[in-house]
Amino acid sequence: MNHAPQTIVACCVLHNLCQIAREPEPDLWKEPEESGPPPRVLESEKSDYFFSDNLRQTLADDLHQRLSSR
């Protein structure tokens, strides 16, 4: 957890460099309407998605707070 903010920033920088280099985005990253119908989600997987979304948002909020307090 100590290195999570730096890792996230590094990923953002690499993503931006890929965009500058005009690297194509993988189909996996495209919106459902761009790459076909949305994937089927099993009932048992819905809680995993919910947990992942909450965890992602918590990490983003923490990173924002840490960067804002500098």
PDB file of N, CA, C and O in Angstrom:
ATOM      1  N   MET A   1       0.815  -1.194   0.000  1.00  0.00           N
ATOM      2  CA  MET A   1       0.000   0.000   0.000  1.00  0.00           C
ATOM      3  C   MET A   1       0.862   1.263   0.000  1.00  0.00           C
ATOM      4  O   MET A   1       0.420   2.291  -0.489  1.00  0.00           O
ATOM      5  N   ASN A   2       2.068   1.163   0.536  1.00  0.00           N
ATOM      6  CA  ASN A   2       2.917   2.347   0.585  1.00  0.00           C
ATOM      7  C   ASN A   2       3.280   2.859  -0.802  1.00  0.00           C
ATOM      8  O   ASN A   2       3.489   4.048  -0.997  1.00  0.00           O
ATOM      9  N   HIS A   3       3.376   1.957  -1.768  1.00  0.00           N
ATOM     10  CA  HIS A   3       3.799   2.335  -3.114  1.00  0.00           C
ATOM     11  C   HIS A   3       2.632   2.472  -4.081  1.00  0.00           C
ATOM     12  O   HIS A   3       2.839   2.781  -5.255  1.00  0.00           O
ATOM     13  N   ALA A   4       1.416   2.272  -3.619  1.00  0.00           N
ATOM     14  CA  ALA A   4       0.247   2.329  -4.515  1.00  0.00           C
ATOM     15  C   ALA A   4       0.130   3.680  -5.225  1.00  0.00           C
ATOM     16  O   ALA A   4      -0.074   3.710  -6.439  1.00  0.00           O
ATOM     17  N   PRO A   5       0.248   4.798  -4.528  1.00  0.00           N
ATOM     18  CA  PRO A   5       0.117   6.084  -5.245  1.00  0.00           C
ATOM     19  C   PRO A   5       1.147   6.253  -6.360  1.00  0.00           C
ATOM     20  O   PRO A   5       0.804   6.667  -7.464  1.00  0.00           O
ATOM     21  N   GLN A   6       2.408   5.897  -6.099  1.00  0.00           N
ATOM     22  CA  GLN A   6       3.446   6.030  -7.122  1.00  0.00           C
ATOM     23  C   GLN A   6       3.185   5.077  -8.285  1.00  0.00           C
ATOM     24  O   GLN A   6       3.420   5.429  -9.442  1.00  0.00           O
ATOM     25  N   THR A   7       2.707   3.882  -7.989  1.00  0.00           N
ATOM     26  CA  THR A   7       2.411   2.905  -9.034  1.00  0.00           C
ATOM     27  C   THR A   7       1.275   3.400  -9.922  1.00  0.00           C
ATOM     28  O   THR A   7       1.338   3.296 -11.150  1.00  0.00           O
ATOM     29  N   ILE A   8       0.247   3.963  -9.311  1.00  0.00           N
ATOM     30  CA  ILE A   8      -0.891   4.474 -10.083  1.00  0.00           C
ATOM     31  C   ILE A   8      -0.455   5.633 -10.966  1.00  0.00           C
ATOM     32  O   ILE A   8      -0.811   5.704 -12.141  1.00  0.00           O
ATOM     33  N   VAL A   9       0.340   6.536 -10.412  1.00  0.00           N
ATOM     34  CA  VAL A   9       0.822   7.666 -11.208  1.00  0.00           C
ATOM     35  C   VAL A   9       1.686   7.161 -12.357  1.00  0.00           C
ATOM     36  O   VAL A   9       1.564   7.643 -13.493  1.00  0.00           O
ATOM     37  N   ALA A  10       2.545   6.188 -12.103  1.00  0.00           N
ATOM     38  CA  ALA A  10       3.393   5.627 -13.160  1.00  0.00           C
ATOM     39  C   ALA A  10       2.539   5.023 -14.275  1.00  0.00           C
ATOM     40  O   ALA A  10       2.825   5.217 -15.462  1.00  0.00           O
ATOM     41  N   CYS A  11       1.470   4.326 -13.904  1.00  0.00           N
ATOM     42  CA  CYS A  11       0.571   3.751 -14.907  1.00  0.00           C
ATOM     43  C   CYS A  11      -0.104   4.843 -15.727  1.00  0.00           C
ATOM     44  O   CYS A  11      -0.250   4.711 -16.946  1.00  0.00           O
ATOM     45  N   CYS A  12      -0.503   5.912 -15.075  1.00  0.00           N
ATOM     46  CA  CYS A  12      -1.135   7.034 -15.784  1.00  0.00           C
ATOM     47  C   CYS A  12      -0.152   7.669 -16.760  1.00  0.00           C
ATOM     48  O   CYS A  12      -0.521   7.994 -17.901  1.00  0.00           O
ATOM     49  N   VAL A  13       1.085   7.838 -16.342  1.00  0.00           N
ATOM     50  CA  VAL A  13       2.102   8.428 -17.213  1.00  0.00           C
ATOM     51  C   VAL A  13       2.341   7.519 -18.419  1.00  0.00           C
ATOM     52  O   VAL A  13       2.382   7.984 -19.573  1.00  0.00           O
ATOM     53  N   LEU A  14       2.470   6.216 -18.174  1.00  0.00           N
ATOM     54  CA  LEU A  14       2.674   5.280 -19.285  1.00  0.00           C
ATOM     55  C   LEU A  14       1.489   5.287 -20.241  1.00  0.00           C
ATOM     56  O   LEU A  14       1.660   5.241 -21.466  1.00  0.00           O
ATOM     57  N   HIS A  15       0.279   5.357 -19.690  1.00  0.00           N
ATOM     58  CA  HIS A  15      -0.916   5.425 -20.530  1.00  0.00           C
ATOM     59  C   HIS A  15      -0.886   6.675 -21.401  1.00  0.00           C
ATOM     60  O   HIS A  15      -1.179   6.622 -22.604  1.00  0.00           O
ATOM     61  N   ASN A  16      -0.514   7.808 -20.811  1.00  0.00           N
ATOM     62  CA  ASN A  16      -0.441   9.055 -21.574  1.00  0.00           C
ATOM     63  C   ASN A  16       0.615   8.974 -22.674  1.00  0.00           C
ATOM     64  O   ASN A  16       0.404   9.469 -23.787  1.00  0.00           O
ATOM     65  N   LEU A  17       1.750   8.349 -22.372  1.00  0.00           N
ATOM     66  CA  LEU A  17       2.789   8.185 -23.391  1.00  0.00           C
ATOM     67  C   LEU A  17       2.288   7.318 -24.543  1.00  0.00           C
ATOM     68  O   LEU A  17       2.574   7.597 -25.712  1.00  0.00           O
ATOM     69  N   CYS A  18       1.533   6.287 -24.227  1.00  0.00           N
ATOM     70  CA  CYS A  18       0.960   5.437 -25.274  1.00  0.00           C
ATOM     71  C   CYS A  18      -0.020   6.230 -26.139  1.00  0.00           C
ATOM     72  O   CYS A  18      -0.060   6.060 -27.358  1.00  0.00           O
ATOM     73  N   GLN A  19      -0.807   7.094 -25.512  1.00  0.00           N
ATOM     74  CA  GLN A  19      -1.735   7.922 -26.281  1.00  0.00           C
ATOM     75  C   GLN A  19      -0.981   8.904 -27.180  1.00  0.00           C
ATOM     76  O   GLN A  19      -1.368   9.109 -28.326  1.00  0.00           O
ATOM     77  N   ILE A  20       0.080   9.494 -26.662  1.00  0.00           N
ATOM     78  CA  ILE A  20       0.882  10.427 -27.464  1.00  0.00           C
ATOM     79  C   ILE A  20       1.481   9.694 -28.667  1.00  0.00           C
ATOM     80  O   ILE A  20       1.520  10.231 -29.778  1.00  0.00           O
ATOM     81  N   ALA A  21       1.907   8.447 -28.449  1.00  0.00           N
ATOM     82  CA  ALA A  21       2.494   7.638 -29.528  1.00  0.00           C
ATOM     83  C   ALA A  21       1.426   7.037 -30.438  1.00  0.00           C
ATOM     84  O   ALA A  21       1.755   6.320 -31.378  1.00  0.00           O
ATOM     85  N   ARG A  22       0.159   7.326 -30.144  1.00  0.00           N
ATOM     86  CA  ARG A  22      -0.983   6.836 -30.923  1.00  0.00           C
ATOM     87  C   ARG A  22      -1.065   5.313 -30.959  1.00  0.00           C
ATOM     88  O   ARG A  22      -1.401   4.721 -31.985  1.00  0.00           O
ATOM     89  N   GLU A  23      -0.703   4.698 -29.848  1.00  0.00           N
ATOM     90  CA  GLU A  23      -0.851   3.247 -29.730  1.00  0.00           C
ATOM     91  C   GLU A  23      -2.341   2.922 -29.668  1.00  0.00           C
ATOM     92  O   GLU A  23      -3.091   3.591 -28.955  1.00  0.00           O
ATOM     93  N   PRO A  24      -2.797   1.912 -30.403  1.00  0.00           N
ATOM     94  CA  PRO A  24      -4.225   1.569 -30.348  1.00  0.00           C
ATOM     95  C   PRO A  24      -4.584   0.964 -28.988  1.00  0.00           C
ATOM     96  O   PRO A  24      -3.782   0.239 -28.392  1.00  0.00           O
ATOM     97  N   GLU A  25      -5.786   1.313 -28.511  1.00  0.00           N
ATOM     98  CA  GLU A  25      -6.244   0.743 -27.247  1.00  0.00           C
ATOM     99  C   GLU A  25      -6.721  -0.684 -27.475  1.00  0.00           C
ATOM    100  O   GLU A  25      -7.341  -0.976 -28.495  1.00  0.00           O
ATOM    101  N   PRO A  26      -6.459  -1.579 -26.519  1.00  0.00           N
ATOM    102  CA  PRO A  26      -6.964  -2.945 -26.647  1.00  0.00           C
ATOM    103  C   PRO A  26      -8.494  -2.950 -26.658  1.00  0.00           C
ATOM    104  O   PRO A  26      -9.135  -2.083 -26.054  1.00  0.00           O
ATOM    105  N   ASP A  27      -9.090  -3.920 -27.367  1.00  0.00           N
ATOM    106  CA  ASP A  27     -10.548  -4.026 -27.422  1.00  0.00           C
ATOM    107  C   ASP A  27     -11.146  -4.122 -26.029  1.00  0.00           C
ATOM    108  O   ASP A  27     -12.246  -3.633 -25.793  1.00  0.00           O
ATOM    109  N   LEU A  28     -10.418  -4.717 -25.115  1.00  0.00           N
ATOM    110  CA  LEU A  28     -10.913  -4.889 -23.749  1.00  0.00           C
ATOM    111  C   LEU A  28     -11.235  -3.549 -23.095  1.00  0.00           C
ATOM    112  O   LEU A  28     -12.125  -3.446 -22.266  1.00  0.00           O
ATOM    113  N   TRP A  29     -10.525  -2.486 -23.467  1.00  0.00           N
ATOM    114  CA  TRP A  29     -10.711  -1.171 -22.848  1.00  0.00           C
ATOM    115  C   TRP A  29     -11.826  -0.367 -23.471  1.00  0.00           C
ATOM    116  O   TRP A  29     -12.237   0.646 -22.930  1.00  0.00           O
ATOM    117  N   LYS A  30     -12.284  -0.796 -24.644  1.00  0.00           N
ATOM    118  CA  LYS A  30     -13.298  -0.017 -25.342  1.00  0.00           C
ATOM    119  C   LYS A  30     -14.656  -0.171 -24.675  1.00  0.00           C
ATOM    120  O   LYS A  30     -14.944  -1.175 -24.033  1.00  0.00           O
ATOM    121  N   GLU A  31     -15.488   0.834 -24.857  1.00  0.00           N
ATOM    122  CA  GLU A  31     -16.847   0.789 -24.342  1.00  0.00           C
ATOM    123  C   GLU A  31     -17.605  -0.320 -25.059  1.00  0.00           C
ATOM    124  O   GLU A  31     -17.309  -0.626 -26.217  1.00  0.00           O
ATOM    125  N   PRO A  32     -18.593  -0.933 -24.401  1.00  0.00           N
ATOM    126  CA  PRO A  32     -19.322  -2.048 -25.024  1.00  0.00           C
ATOM    127  C   PRO A  32     -19.877  -1.721 -26.410  1.00  0.00           C
ATOM    128  O   PRO A  32     -19.806  -2.550 -27.307  1.00  0.00           O
ATOM    129  N   GLU A  33     -20.392  -0.513 -26.615  1.00  0.00           N
ATOM    130  CA  GLU A  33     -20.953  -0.178 -27.927  1.00  0.00           C
ATOM    131  C   GLU A  33     -19.882  -0.080 -29.003  1.00  0.00           C
ATOM    132  O   GLU A  33     -20.156  -0.148 -30.177  1.00  0.00           O
ATOM    133  N   GLU A  34     -18.619   0.060 -28.581  1.00  0.00           N
ATOM    134  CA  GLU A  34     -17.524   0.140 -29.548  1.00  0.00           C
ATOM    135  C   GLU A  34     -17.011  -1.233 -29.963  1.00  0.00           C
ATOM    136  O   GLU A  34     -16.495  -1.386 -31.045  1.00  0.00           O
ATOM    137  N   SER A  35     -17.143  -2.210 -29.104  1.00  0.00           N
ATOM    138  CA  SER A  35     -16.556  -3.518 -29.402  1.00  0.00           C
ATOM    139  C   SER A  35     -17.560  -4.656 -29.289  1.00  0.00           C
ATOM    140  O   SER A  35     -17.184  -5.794 -29.077  1.00  0.00           O
ATOM    141  N   GLY A  36     -18.835  -4.372 -29.446  1.00  0.00           N
ATOM    142  CA  GLY A  36     -19.836  -5.428 -29.424  1.00  0.00           C
ATOM    143  C   GLY A  36     -20.663  -5.406 -28.154  1.00  0.00           C
ATOM    144  O   GLY A  36     -20.588  -4.469 -27.363  1.00  0.00           O
ATOM    145  N   PRO A  37     -21.447  -6.456 -27.948  1.00  0.00           N
ATOM    146  CA  PRO A  37     -22.338  -6.493 -26.780  1.00  0.00           C
ATOM    147  C   PRO A  37     -21.546  -6.619 -25.478  1.00  0.00           C
ATOM    148  O   PRO A  37     -20.419  -7.122 -25.479  1.00  0.00           O
ATOM    149  N   PRO A  38     -22.127  -6.148 -24.370  1.00  0.00           N
ATOM    150  CA  PRO A  38     -21.421  -6.268 -23.087  1.00  0.00           C
ATOM    151  C   PRO A  38     -21.264  -7.732 -22.688  1.00  0.00           C
ATOM    152  O   PRO A  38     -22.090  -8.570 -23.064  1.00  0.00           O
ATOM    153  N   PRO A  39     -20.211  -8.045 -21.962  1.00  0.00           N
ATOM    154  CA  PRO A  39     -20.003  -9.434 -21.543  1.00  0.00           C
ATOM    155  C   PRO A  39     -21.071  -9.871 -20.551  1.00  0.00           C
ATOM    156  O   PRO A  39     -21.605  -9.054 -19.798  1.00  0.00           O
ATOM    157  N   ARG A  40     -21.373 -11.159 -20.581  1.00  0.00           N
ATOM    158  CA  ARG A  40     -22.319 -11.714 -19.606  1.00  0.00           C
ATOM    159  C   ARG A  40     -21.641 -11.784 -18.250  1.00  0.00           C
ATOM    160  O   ARG A  40     -20.489 -12.170 -18.136  1.00  0.00           O
ATOM    161  N   VAL A  41     -22.358 -11.402 -17.223  1.00  0.00           N
ATOM    162  CA  VAL A  41     -21.834 -11.452 -15.862  1.00  0.00           C
ATOM    163  C   VAL A  41     -22.680 -12.454 -15.086  1.00  0.00           C
ATOM    164  O   VAL A  41     -23.895 -12.320 -15.011  1.00  0.00           O
ATOM    165  N   LEU A  42     -22.014 -13.446 -14.547  1.00  0.00           N
ATOM    166  CA  LEU A  42     -22.721 -14.430 -13.734  1.00  0.00           C
ATOM    167  C   LEU A  42     -23.126 -13.809 -12.411  1.00  0.00           C
ATOM    168  O   LEU A  42     -22.467 -12.898 -11.904  1.00  0.00           O
ATOM    169  N   GLU A  43     -24.203 -14.304 -11.861  1.00  0.00           N
ATOM    170  CA  GLU A  43     -24.702 -13.776 -10.589  1.00  0.00           C
ATOM    171  C   GLU A  43     -23.615 -13.851  -9.514  1.00  0.00           C
ATOM    172  O   GLU A  43     -23.455 -12.937  -8.710  1.00  0.00           O
ATOM    173  N   SER A  44     -22.843 -14.925  -9.527  1.00  0.00           N
ATOM    174  CA  SER A  44     -21.794 -15.105  -8.515  1.00  0.00           C
ATOM    175  C   SER A  44     -20.643 -14.111  -8.694  1.00  0.00           C
ATOM    176  O   SER A  44     -19.876 -13.885  -7.768  1.00  0.00           O
ATOM    177  N   GLU A  45     -20.512 -13.513  -9.887  1.00  0.00           N
ATOM    178  CA  GLU A  45     -19.427 -12.566 -10.134  1.00  0.00           C
ATOM    179  C   GLU A  45     -19.795 -11.130  -9.784  1.00  0.00           C
ATOM    180  O   GLU A  45     -18.924 -10.279  -9.671  1.00  0.00           O
ATOM    181  N   LYS A  46     -21.075 -10.847  -9.607  1.00  0.00           N
ATOM    182  CA  LYS A  46     -21.508  -9.472  -9.379  1.00  0.00           C
ATOM    183  C   LYS A  46     -20.908  -8.881  -8.118  1.00  0.00           C
ATOM    184  O   LYS A  46     -20.528  -7.716  -8.096  1.00  0.00           O
ATOM    185  N   SER A  47     -20.786  -9.667  -7.058  1.00  0.00           N
ATOM    186  CA  SER A  47     -20.201  -9.137  -5.826  1.00  0.00           C
ATOM    187  C   SER A  47     -18.724  -8.814  -6.026  1.00  0.00           C
ATOM    188  O   SER A  47     -18.217  -7.850  -5.457  1.00  0.00           O
ATOM    189  N   ASP A  48     -18.023  -9.591  -6.873  1.00  0.00           N
ATOM    190  CA  ASP A  48     -16.619  -9.299  -7.167  1.00  0.00           C
ATOM    191  C   ASP A  48     -16.489  -7.969  -7.894  1.00  0.00           C
ATOM    192  O   ASP A  48     -15.601  -7.170  -7.599  1.00  0.00           O
ATOM    193  N   TYR A  49     -17.376  -7.720  -8.856  1.00  0.00           N
ATOM    194  CA  TYR A  49     -17.347  -6.449  -9.574  1.00  0.00           C
ATOM    195  C   TYR A  49     -17.637  -5.299  -8.627  1.00  0.00           C
ATOM    196  O   TYR A  49     -17.004  -4.256  -8.679  1.00  0.00           O
ATOM    197  N   PHE A  50     -18.614  -5.472  -7.756  1.00  0.00           N
ATOM    198  CA  PHE A  50     -18.967  -4.426  -6.802  1.00  0.00           C
ATOM    199  C   PHE A  50     -17.775  -4.129  -5.896  1.00  0.00           C
ATOM    200  O   PHE A  50     -17.418  -2.975  -5.677  1.00  0.00           O
ATOM    201  N   PHE A  51     -17.124  -5.183  -5.382  1.00  0.00           N
ATOM    202  CA  PHE A  51     -15.951  -5.011  -4.529  1.00  0.00           C
ATOM    203  C   PHE A  51     -14.831  -4.307  -5.284  1.00  0.00           C
ATOM    204  O   PHE A  51     -14.203  -3.380  -4.768  1.00  0.00           O
ATOM    205  N   SER A  52     -14.588  -4.718  -6.519  1.00  0.00           N
ATOM    206  CA  SER A  52     -13.513  -4.121  -7.318  1.00  0.00           C
ATOM    207  C   SER A  52     -13.771  -2.642  -7.568  1.00  0.00           C
ATOM    208  O   SER A  52     -12.856  -1.828  -7.483  1.00  0.00           O
ATOM    209  N   ASP A  53     -15.017  -2.298  -7.901  1.00  0.00           N
ATOM    210  CA  ASP A  53     -15.342  -0.890  -8.128  1.00  0.00           C
ATOM    211  C   ASP A  53     -15.129  -0.071  -6.863  1.00  0.00           C
ATOM    212  O   ASP A  53     -14.593   1.035  -6.915  1.00  0.00           O
ATOM    213  N   ASN A  54     -15.550  -0.608  -5.719  1.00  0.00           N
ATOM    214  CA  ASN A  54     -15.364   0.110  -4.456  1.00  0.00           C
ATOM    215  C   ASN A  54     -13.886   0.257  -4.120  1.00  0.00           C
ATOM    216  O   ASN A  54     -13.456   1.315  -3.666  1.00  0.00           O
ATOM    217  N   LEU A  55     -13.118  -0.791  -4.311  1.00  0.00           N
ATOM    218  CA  LEU A  55     -11.685  -0.746  -4.031  1.00  0.00           C
ATOM    219  C   LEU A  55     -10.996   0.262  -4.951  1.00  0.00           C
ATOM    220  O   LEU A  55     -10.180   1.074  -4.503  1.00  0.00           O
ATOM    221  N   ARG A  56     -11.334   0.243  -6.244  1.00  0.00           N
ATOM    222  CA  ARG A  56     -10.757   1.175  -7.198  1.00  0.00           C
ATOM    223  C   ARG A  56     -11.059   2.619  -6.795  1.00  0.00           C
ATOM    224  O   ARG A  56     -10.178   3.479  -6.815  1.00  0.00           O
ATOM    225  N   GLN A  57     -12.302   2.876  -6.400  1.00  0.00           N
ATOM    226  CA  GLN A  57     -12.680   4.232  -6.007  1.00  0.00           C
ATOM    227  C   GLN A  57     -11.967   4.654  -4.723  1.00  0.00           C
ATOM    228  O   GLN A  57     -11.523   5.789  -4.596  1.00  0.00           O
ATOM    229  N   THR A  58     -11.832   3.729  -3.767  1.00  0.00           N
ATOM    230  CA  THR A  58     -11.135   4.028  -2.518  1.00  0.00           C
ATOM    231  C   THR A  58      -9.671   4.375  -2.790  1.00  0.00           C
ATOM    232  O   THR A  58      -9.136   5.338  -2.228  1.00  0.00           O
ATOM    233  N   LEU A  59      -9.021   3.611  -3.674  1.00  0.00           N
ATOM    234  CA  LEU A  59      -7.625   3.895  -4.020  1.00  0.00           C
ATOM    235  C   LEU A  59      -7.496   5.245  -4.733  1.00  0.00           C
ATOM    236  O   LEU A  59      -6.578   6.016  -4.448  1.00  0.00           O
ATOM    237  N   ALA A  60      -8.423   5.521  -5.634  1.00  0.00           N
ATOM    238  CA  ALA A  60      -8.389   6.802  -6.344  1.00  0.00           C
ATOM    239  C   ALA A  60      -8.595   7.970  -5.379  1.00  0.00           C
ATOM    240  O   ALA A  60      -7.904   8.992  -5.464  1.00  0.00           O
ATOM    241  N   ASP A  61      -9.531   7.815  -4.447  1.00  0.00           N
ATOM    242  CA  ASP A  61      -9.777   8.873  -3.462  1.00  0.00           C
ATOM    243  C   ASP A  61      -8.559   9.092  -2.576  1.00  0.00           C
ATOM    244  O   ASP A  61      -8.194  10.230  -2.268  1.00  0.00           O
ATOM    245  N   ASP A  62      -7.931   7.998  -2.163  1.00  0.00           N
ATOM    246  CA  ASP A  62      -6.742   8.102  -1.315  1.00  0.00           C
ATOM    247  C   ASP A  62      -5.607   8.795  -2.067  1.00  0.00           C
ATOM    248  O   ASP A  62      -4.938   9.678  -1.524  1.00  0.00           O
ATOM    249  N   LEU A  63      -5.410   8.424  -3.318  1.00  0.00           N
ATOM    250  CA  LEU A  63      -4.369   9.047  -4.126  1.00  0.00           C
ATOM    251  C   LEU A  63      -4.647  10.534  -4.289  1.00  0.00           C
ATOM    252  O   LEU A  63      -3.747  11.364  -4.131  1.00  0.00           O
ATOM    253  N   HIS A  64      -5.885  10.874  -4.576  1.00  0.00           N
ATOM    254  CA  HIS A  64      -6.258  12.284  -4.739  1.00  0.00           C
ATOM    255  C   HIS A  64      -5.979  13.063  -3.448  1.00  0.00           C
ATOM    256  O   HIS A  64      -5.430  14.167  -3.483  1.00  0.00           O
ATOM    257  N   GLN A  65      -6.332  12.477  -2.318  1.00  0.00           N
ATOM    258  CA  GLN A  65      -6.109  13.141  -1.028  1.00  0.00           C
ATOM    259  C   GLN A  65      -4.614  13.336  -0.779  1.00  0.00           C
ATOM    260  O   GLN A  65      -4.190  14.398  -0.346  1.00  0.00           O
ATOM    261  N   ARG A  66      -3.817  12.298  -1.040  1.00  0.00           N
ATOM    262  CA  ARG A  66      -2.380  12.406  -0.805  1.00  0.00           C
ATOM    263  C   ARG A  66      -1.730  13.454  -1.713  1.00  0.00           C
ATOM    264  O   ARG A  66      -0.857  14.207  -1.290  1.00  0.00           O
ATOM    265  N   LEU A  67      -2.164  13.481  -2.969  1.00  0.00           N
ATOM    266  CA  LEU A  67      -1.575  14.435  -3.899  1.00  0.00           C
ATOM    267  C   LEU A  67      -2.047  15.856  -3.616  1.00  0.00           C
ATOM    268  O   LEU A  67      -1.313  16.815  -3.830  1.00  0.00           O
ATOM    269  N   SER A  68      -3.267  16.004  -3.126  1.00  0.00           N
ATOM    270  CA  SER A  68      -3.806  17.326  -2.820  1.00  0.00           C
ATOM    271  C   SER A  68      -3.184  17.939  -1.577  1.00  0.00           C
ATOM    272  O   SER A  68      -3.140  19.157  -1.436  1.00  0.00           O
ATOM    273  N   SER A  69      -2.686  17.077  -0.679  1.00  0.00           N
ATOM    274  CA  SER A  69      -2.144  17.595   0.586  1.00  0.00           C
ATOM    275  C   SER A  69      -0.661  17.949   0.479  1.00  0.00           C
ATOM    276  O   SER A  69      -0.052  18.332   1.460  1.00  0.00           O
ATOM    277  N   ARG A  70      -0.085  17.843  -0.690  1.00  0.00           N
ATOM    278  CA  ARG A  70       1.350  18.174  -0.869  1.00  0.00           C
ATOM    279  C   ARG A  70       1.582  19.647  -0.933  1.00  0.00           C
ATOM    280  O   ARG A  70       0.889  20.455  -1.349  1.00  0.00           O
TER     281      ARG A  70
END
